[in-house]
Amino acid sequence: MTVLTTLFPVFFMLLLGLVSHIKDWVTVNQKNGANTIIFKILFPVLVFNLMANANIELSHISIILYVYIAYLVILVIGKFITQHITKKYQKFAPYLLTVVEGGNVALPLYLSIVGQSSTTVIFDLGGIMICFITIPILIAKEVSAGSSYKDIIKSIFTNTFVIAVILGLFMNFTGLYELLLASSFGDMILTTINQVTAPIIPMILFILGYDLNIDSHNLKPVLRLIAVKFVYYAFVILGFFVLFPELMADKSFMIAPIIYFMCPTGFGLMPIIEPLYQDEDDASFTSAFVSIFMIVTLFVYTMVVIFIA
């Protein structure tokens, strides 16, 4: 019942977006407008809050670094392998192999098994670094290909995600954000941020459902890309046994990377890679990839519950 409670809202928003497209309740222009609001205005606030609140402890550095490197390696591998899997989608497909959805899928599924824990949140710090720092810079550079070096630098540092990360880290390291939250303005700031960020994930899921279009021409490359993601992260999980054997000896910790790295691509990545889309079919491919990988997540979760938990 817990897994249903976790995943039903996700599938409901996907279905609502799909039905809205089929029934023409929402036009393509309206959907694009909502996407722009999320990407340009709301999401940078969420990124700022994540970076300003990030609690990076020395004992976590090695795990965060391992996760970051794992994401970086699959991005590099993806650049080479996707040209053989799907030439049509190779411009953005490698990014789909990177970050996983921690907060809205991995964390609740993990907690449903082990109870209270913050282990997957540690993994998310590596994901935040690659998703909101490295990838926006790479995409800004790619979109500005052929431009002067000055224009590329300008494109990178005018990217709303990069700005949000820089401001968030500044507020974090200087302690200013903590001071603000402890002040009489703290409740007002938190309430405002909650109000601004609450619609983000539901709307991203709605848009994913709206763009969902699985047919014969994109099903085969989707399944091939899913196979690559599954196999690669199986090795990443094995890497935890090699690099962190003492931690993996604890069953409650061991379950964390298994659940986490078998979750779908992070929902927050979708608006970031959108500038690489050439047409609506690219958005459909992304939606199909994320939606079908949910089945993999459910299968892995079930196996963990039966054989490990």
XYZ file of C-alpha atoms in Angstrom:
309
model
C 0.000 0.000 0.000
C 2.934 2.330 0.726
C 4.351 1.949 -2.773
C 0.906 2.713 -4.200
C 0.689 5.824 -2.036
C 4.087 6.940 -3.346
C 3.656 6.218 -7.039
C -0.065 6.790 -7.635
C 0.248 10.626 -7.581
C 3.117 10.345 -10.088
C 1.159 8.177 -12.512
C -1.990 10.253 -11.933
C -0.274 13.472 -13.075
C 1.258 11.648 -16.055
C -2.184 10.314 -16.992
C -3.804 13.711 -16.491
C -1.290 15.279 -18.873
C -1.810 12.507 -21.433
C -5.609 12.804 -21.331
C -5.393 16.609 -21.529
C -3.440 16.244 -24.770
C -5.734 13.621 -26.273
C -8.887 15.584 -25.371
C -7.368 18.951 -26.369
C -8.088 20.383 -22.933
C -4.682 22.064 -23.091
C -3.113 23.363 -26.317
C 0.551 22.920 -27.209
C 1.094 26.673 -26.753
C -0.485 26.556 -23.296
C 1.707 23.605 -22.343
C 4.808 25.402 -23.629
C 3.817 28.486 -21.644
C 3.536 26.440 -18.450
C 6.916 24.888 -19.174
C 8.470 28.331 -19.580
C 7.054 29.467 -16.224
C 8.547 26.401 -14.529
C 11.906 26.626 -16.282
C 12.537 30.375 -16.200
C 10.866 31.417 -12.953
C 9.905 28.697 -10.475
C 12.649 26.074 -10.791
C 15.573 28.452 -10.145
C 13.952 29.271 -6.784
C 13.935 25.562 -5.926
C 17.580 25.196 -6.994
C 18.569 28.224 -4.919
C 16.823 26.763 -1.862
C 18.463 23.348 -2.367
C 21.948 24.839 -2.595
C 21.420 27.273 0.277
C 20.173 24.429 2.527
C 22.643 21.725 1.434
C 24.309 20.126 4.451
C 27.637 18.764 3.250
C 29.550 16.908 5.974
C 33.133 15.690 5.645
C 32.065 12.086 6.237
C 29.795 12.291 3.179
C 32.342 13.749 0.744
C 33.593 10.397 -0.589
C 30.053 9.149 -1.283
C 28.991 12.441 -2.905
C 32.131 12.427 -5.049
C 31.550 8.801 -6.104
C 27.970 9.591 -7.139
C 29.080 12.698 -9.030
C 31.819 10.793 -10.877
C 29.372 7.973 -11.677
C 27.017 10.491 -13.295
C 29.865 12.167 -15.149
C 31.180 8.838 -16.492
C 27.781 7.745 -17.836
C 27.383 11.134 -19.488
C 30.672 10.632 -21.324
C 29.809 7.020 -22.187
C 26.366 8.153 -23.331
C 27.895 10.648 -25.776
C 29.564 7.736 -27.571
C 26.972 4.996 -27.190
C 23.792 6.926 -28.062
C 24.969 7.585 -31.617
C 24.688 3.812 -32.142
C 21.429 3.456 -30.213
C 19.550 6.427 -31.608
C 21.087 9.023 -33.907
C 17.875 11.049 -33.941
C 17.911 11.689 -30.181
C 21.662 11.559 -29.540
C 21.895 15.296 -28.818
C 20.023 15.022 -25.503
C 19.735 11.254 -24.841
C 23.063 11.025 -22.907
C 21.689 13.404 -20.280
C 18.757 11.053 -19.649
C 21.257 8.480 -18.397
C 22.439 10.736 -15.582
C 20.582 11.955 -12.486
C 17.761 9.928 -10.936
C 14.602 11.162 -9.201
C 15.524 11.063 -5.549
C 13.033 13.210 -3.674
C 9.795 12.165 -5.330
C 10.459 8.474 -6.043
C 13.626 7.052 -4.454
C 13.285 8.612 -1.004
C 9.650 7.646 -0.323
C 10.192 4.116 -1.662
C 13.325 3.717 0.453
C 11.657 5.079 3.584
C 8.730 2.706 3.064
C 11.187 -0.143 3.665
C 13.634 1.141 6.289
C 11.721 3.915 8.045
C 13.479 7.160 8.928
C 16.783 7.762 7.113
C 18.590 10.446 5.102
C 20.901 8.169 3.102
C 19.420 8.863 -0.333
C 19.577 12.591 0.404
C 23.381 12.221 0.543
C 23.288 10.689 -2.945
C 21.128 13.589 -4.092
C 23.912 16.057 -3.303
C 26.002 14.441 -6.045
C 22.968 14.614 -8.315
C 22.432 18.300 -7.545
C 26.038 19.073 -8.501
C 25.769 17.377 -11.897
C 22.182 18.428 -12.639
C 22.253 22.069 -11.633
C 25.913 22.984 -12.158
C 27.654 20.730 -14.699
C 24.785 19.983 -17.105
C 23.471 23.577 -17.446
C 27.027 24.722 -18.242
C 27.487 21.959 -20.830
C 24.127 22.663 -22.442
C 24.712 26.432 -22.476
C 28.015 25.778 -24.232
C 26.408 23.346 -26.673
C 23.537 25.689 -27.521
C 26.066 28.484 -28.086
C 28.264 26.335 -30.347
C 29.870 28.480 -33.027
C 29.637 31.597 -30.872
C 32.636 33.501 -29.562
C 34.259 32.496 -26.269
C 32.858 35.660 -24.701
C 29.328 34.790 -25.811
C 29.654 31.252 -24.445
C 30.790 32.566 -21.034
C 27.915 35.045 -21.066
C 25.465 32.265 -21.967
C 26.708 30.117 -19.081
C 26.593 32.793 -16.410
C 23.243 34.215 -17.501
C 21.696 30.748 -17.237
C 19.094 30.952 -14.457
C 20.153 27.595 -12.979
C 23.810 28.617 -12.766
C 22.844 31.937 -11.158
C 20.633 30.122 -8.636
C 23.453 27.713 -7.743
C 26.011 30.510 -7.271
C 23.674 32.587 -5.102
C 22.578 29.528 -3.117
C 26.146 28.426 -2.399
C 27.115 31.977 -1.426
C 24.228 32.179 1.044
C 25.124 28.696 2.349
C 28.871 29.155 2.859
C 28.544 32.642 4.365
C 25.802 31.491 6.740
C 23.524 34.323 5.569
C 20.688 31.975 4.654
C 20.746 30.325 8.064
C 20.686 33.760 9.694
C 17.725 34.830 7.588
C 15.771 31.680 8.444
C 16.519 32.190 12.142
C 15.314 35.777 11.992
C 11.756 37.078 12.276
C 11.566 36.777 8.471
C 12.276 33.026 8.525
C 8.685 31.796 8.463
C 7.808 34.270 5.722
C 10.749 33.122 3.565
C 9.976 29.405 3.993
C 6.264 29.894 3.334
C 7.037 31.881 0.183
C 9.500 29.280 -1.107
C 7.033 26.458 -0.399
C 4.337 28.375 -2.276
C 6.606 28.983 -5.264
C 8.028 25.450 -5.492
C 4.897 23.391 -4.742
C 3.598 23.343 -8.361
C 6.930 22.419 -9.957
C 7.021 18.603 -9.768
C 3.264 18.124 -10.465
C 3.539 20.380 -13.523
C 6.674 18.629 -14.804
C 4.858 15.287 -14.490
C 1.808 16.767 -16.242
C 4.016 17.966 -19.110
C 5.747 14.585 -19.308
C 2.330 12.957 -19.619
C 1.237 15.545 -22.175
C 4.292 14.825 -24.314
C 4.012 11.038 -23.915
C 3.745 9.333 -27.280
C 5.044 5.773 -27.470
C 5.051 4.242 -30.923
C 7.173 1.845 -32.938
C 9.676 4.456 -34.109
C 10.769 5.500 -30.624
C 10.029 2.387 -28.556
C 13.104 0.455 -29.689
C 15.646 3.240 -28.903
C 13.854 3.909 -25.597
C 14.212 0.266 -24.553
C 17.863 0.181 -25.644
C 18.618 3.301 -23.628
C 16.810 1.820 -20.621
C 18.973 -1.316 -20.931
C 22.129 0.826 -20.922
C 20.942 2.751 -17.862
C 19.987 -0.440 -16.006
C 23.292 -2.235 -16.677
C 25.448 0.799 -15.897
C 23.800 1.528 -12.562
C 23.965 -2.138 -11.621
C 27.756 -1.681 -11.799
C 27.509 1.583 -9.847
C 25.689 -0.324 -7.089
C 28.389 -3.007 -7.162
C 30.910 -0.183 -6.780
C 29.347 0.644 -3.416
C 30.164 -2.891 -2.215
C 33.788 -2.434 -3.310
C 34.343 1.137 -2.090
C 32.129 1.216 0.997
C 31.997 -2.406 2.286
C 31.423 -1.423 5.911
C 28.446 0.742 5.031
C 27.011 -1.888 2.679
C 27.225 -4.467 5.481
C 24.347 -2.545 7.053
C 21.197 -3.781 5.324
C 19.361 -0.498 5.773
C 22.172 1.343 3.962
C 22.605 -1.372 1.316
C 18.984 -0.982 0.215
C 19.506 2.750 -0.415
C 21.751 2.618 -3.522
C 19.787 -0.314 -4.952
C 16.518 1.613 -4.803
C 18.026 4.989 -5.624
C 19.971 4.142 -8.765
C 17.142 2.083 -10.206
C 14.757 5.043 -10.193
C 13.763 7.025 -13.311
C 15.642 10.054 -14.574
C 15.262 13.093 -12.316
C 12.175 15.153 -13.135
C 14.180 18.335 -12.579
C 16.420 17.485 -15.536
C 13.560 17.823 -18.037
C 13.398 21.622 -18.288
C 17.198 21.825 -18.297
C 17.641 19.679 -21.429
C 14.678 21.257 -23.240
C 16.875 23.742 -25.201
C 18.348 20.713 -26.996
C 14.964 19.578 -28.327
C 14.419 20.064 -32.037
C 10.741 19.149 -32.156
C 7.822 17.697 -30.159
C 9.027 14.176 -30.947
C 12.109 14.786 -28.792
C 9.864 15.626 -25.830
C 7.846 12.460 -26.537
C 11.003 10.353 -26.449
C 11.978 11.797 -23.060
C 8.495 11.198 -21.647
C 8.459 7.616 -22.911
C 11.893 6.936 -21.428
C 10.967 8.257 -17.986
C 7.538 6.606 -17.929
C 8.710 3.150 -19.012
C 11.633 3.211 -16.582
C 9.044 3.510 -13.800
C 8.257 -0.149 -14.523
C 11.919 -1.041 -13.884
C 11.755 0.868 -10.596
C 8.643 -1.003 -9.499
C 10.242 -4.355 -10.373
C 13.451 -3.578 -8.441
C 11.470 -2.290 -5.458
C 9.426 -5.500 -5.395
C 12.570 -7.667 -5.543
C 14.145 -5.718 -2.670
C 11.037 -6.114 -0.528
C 10.842 -9.867 -1.220
C 14.515 -10.890 -1.035
C 16.369 -8.244 1.031
C 14.082 -6.261 3.344
